Every structure is written in structure tokens, then in C-alpha cells.
Coordinates of C-alpha atoms in Angstrom, one line a residue:
M1 CA 95.2 304.2 132.8
N2 CA 95.8 302.6 129.4
T3 CA 99.6 302.5 128.9
G4 CA 99.6 300.0 126.0
S5 CA 99.4 301.0 122.4
D6 CA 96.3 300.7 120.2
E7 CA 98.3 300.5 117.0
A8 CA 100.6 297.6 116.3
R9 CA 103.3 300.0 115.0
E10 CA 103.4 302.4 118.0
V11 CA 106.4 302.0 120.3
A12 CA 106.6 303.1 123.9
V13 CA 109.6 305.3 124.6
A14 CA 111.5 305.1 127.8
P15 CA 112.8 308.3 129.5
D16 CA 116.4 307.5 128.7
G17 CA 115.5 307.4 125.0
Q18 CA 115.4 303.6 124.5
T19 CA 112.5 302.2 122.5
G20 CA 110.7 299.1 123.3
E21 CA 111.0 297.9 119.7
K22 CA 113.6 295.2 119.1
S23 CA 116.1 296.3 116.5
D24 CA 119.8 297.1 116.4
G25 CA 119.3 299.2 119.5
A26 CA 117.4 296.6 121.5
A27 CA 116.1 297.3 125.0
Q28 CA 118.5 296.7 127.9
D29 CA 117.2 293.3 128.9
G30 CA 116.2 292.3 125.4
Q31 CA 112.4 292.7 125.9
A32 CA 110.2 295.3 124.4
L33 CA 108.5 297.8 126.6
G34 CA 104.7 297.7 126.8
S35 CA 101.8 295.3 127.4
R36 CA 102.5 291.6 127.3
A37 CA 98.8 290.8 127.2
P38 CA 97.6 288.2 124.6
E39 CA 96.8 289.6 121.2
F40 CA 93.1 288.8 121.4
I41 CA 92.9 291.0 124.5
K42 CA 95.0 293.8 123.1
S43 CA 92.8 293.9 120.0
R44 CA 89.7 294.9 122.0
R45 CA 90.1 298.2 123.8
L46 CA 87.5 297.6 126.5
L47 CA 88.9 294.1 127.2
H48 CA 92.4 295.4 127.3
L49 CA 91.4 298.1 129.8
S50 CA 89.7 295.5 131.9
W51 CA 92.8 293.4 131.7
Q52 CA 95.0 296.3 132.9
V53 CA 92.7 297.0 135.8
L54 CA 92.8 293.3 136.8
I55 CA 96.6 293.3 136.6
F56 CA 96.8 296.5 138.5
V57 CA 94.5 295.2 141.3
I58 CA 96.4 291.9 141.6
G59 CA 99.8 293.7 141.6
L60 CA 98.5 296.1 144.2
A61 CA 97.3 293.2 146.4
V62 CA 100.7 291.6 146.2
V63 CA 102.6 294.8 146.9
V64 CA 100.3 295.6 149.9
A65 CA 100.9 292.1 151.2
G66 CA 104.6 292.7 150.9
I67 CA 104.4 296.0 152.7
I68 CA 102.5 294.3 155.5
M69 CA 105.2 291.6 155.7
L70 CA 108.0 294.2 156.2
P71 CA 107.5 294.6 160.0
L72 CA 106.0 291.1 160.3
P73 CA 107.7 287.7 159.6
G74 CA 107.8 287.0 155.9
P75 CA 109.7 287.8 152.8
G76 CA 108.4 291.4 152.4
W77 CA 110.8 292.8 149.9
V78 CA 110.6 289.6 147.7
V79 CA 106.8 289.9 147.7
I80 CA 107.0 293.6 146.8
F81 CA 109.3 292.9 143.9
G82 CA 106.9 290.1 142.9
G83 CA 104.1 292.6 142.8
M84 CA 106.2 295.0 140.7
A85 CA 106.9 292.1 138.3
I86 CA 103.2 291.5 138.0
W87 CA 102.7 295.2 137.2
A88 CA 105.6 295.1 134.7
T89 CA 103.7 292.6 132.6
E90 CA 101.4 295.4 131.6
F91 CA 102.7 298.9 132.5
V92 CA 105.8 300.6 131.1
W93 CA 106.5 302.6 134.3
A94 CA 106.7 299.3 136.3
Q95 CA 109.0 297.8 133.6
L96 CA 111.3 300.8 133.9
V97 CA 111.3 300.6 137.8
L98 CA 112.1 296.9 137.6
R99 CA 115.0 297.5 135.2
W100 CA 116.4 300.2 137.4
T101 CA 116.1 297.9 140.5
K102 CA 117.8 295.0 138.7
R103 CA 120.6 297.3 137.7
K104 CA 121.1 298.6 141.2
V105 CA 121.0 295.1 142.7
T106 CA 123.6 293.9 140.2
E107 CA 125.8 296.9 141.0
A108 CA 125.5 296.3 144.7
A109 CA 126.4 292.6 144.3
Q110 CA 129.5 293.6 142.2
R111 CA 130.6 296.1 144.9
A112 CA 130.1 293.4 147.6
L113 CA 132.4 291.1 145.7
D114 CA 135.2 293.7 145.5
P115 CA 138.3 292.3 147.3
K116 CA 138.7 295.3 149.5
V117 CA 135.1 295.2 150.7
R118 CA 135.2 291.4 151.2
R119 CA 138.5 291.8 153.2
R120 CA 136.9 294.6 155.4
N121 CA 133.8 292.5 156.0
I122 CA 135.8 289.4 157.0
I123 CA 137.9 291.5 159.4
L124 CA 134.8 293.1 161.0
T125 CA 133.1 289.7 161.3
S126 CA 136.2 288.2 162.9
V127 CA 136.5 291.1 165.4
G128 CA 132.8 290.8 166.3
L129 CA 133.2 287.0 166.8
V130 CA 136.2 287.6 169.0
I131 CA 134.3 290.1 171.1
I132 CA 131.4 287.8 171.5
G133 CA 133.7 284.9 172.4
V134 CA 135.4 287.0 175.1
I135 CA 132.1 288.1 176.6
L136 CA 130.9 284.5 176.6
G137 CA 134.1 283.3 178.2
V138 CA 133.9 285.9 181.0
Y139 CA 130.3 284.9 181.6
L140 CA 131.2 281.2 181.8
W141 CA 134.2 281.9 184.1
K142 CA 132.1 284.0 186.5
F143 CA 128.8 282.1 186.5
G144 CA 129.4 278.7 184.9
F145 CA 126.7 277.0 182.8
E146 CA 123.9 278.7 184.7
M147 CA 121.1 280.5 182.8
P148 CA 120.9 284.2 183.5
W149 CA 117.5 284.0 185.0
N150 CA 118.7 281.3 187.5
I151 CA 121.6 283.4 188.8
K152 CA 121.1 284.5 192.4
D153 CA 122.3 287.9 193.5
Q154 CA 126.0 287.9 194.4

């Protein structure tokens, strides 16, 4: 379960070949991969392992709370990503997942701002509002301001 390095000179390597060490080829978001635990914790193997277990349990509790919030009221996805961020403070795999997620969200936001997509969304929203307005107008013309449950059979 120990994903951190014991040696100060070891470097975690991402699957795409990037290293966590800051140099000319710095990591994508400018931060090194690996544990962000304080040095006095990293210097003692048992303490570091205990720290990682604690971070894993806290992150797991937050992710499970987010999963529970998905069908229930609450910010489920935000809480899940918060749990992933907690894990990313200690585990390289979570850092890589978080980087991938950030990249995909940024790409989706850029696609949503594309003029063609925005124009299509505006047209679809306008058509939907016109349809809702027509249905509401027909209802008011036929029944007036009566609530549906107060309408008697006609």
C-alpha cells in the first residue's frame, strides 16, 4: 500500500512517461507526483504507512458519502472529486486520475463554448420554451387559472 518513496532521490513515474520531479520537463500541473506528507512523517516508514492508511480511510469515507449522495439530494460528484483530491495528497494513482479528470472537464468546457454548440443549445432551448409556452397557453385557454386537481370532469 506504500506508494511513496523511501529514498529522497526516487521519483514516481507516470504511465505516460512524465516524472514527478520538477525540472525542464515539469509535470503537467506543475506539481510532483507522490506523497505530500510532512517530512517528519515520510522519514519514518511505520508512521508514513499509518499516515497513508489514515488518508485512504478518510478519502474512502468521503467518496462513499459522495456515492450515497448521487441518488439523494446533495452534491454527489463534487464530494466524490473531493475524496479523490484527498487521496491525491498521498497516492500517485489518484493524482493521475485527478489530472485526467481535470483535463477532460477542461476539454468539455471548451467544447461547450464552441460557437456552433452554443448556437445549437440556444436554438434547442428556445424551441423548448416555445413548446412549453404553447402548452401553457392552451391549458389556460381551456381551463383558466384552475389547478389541475380542482378541475371537474368535462
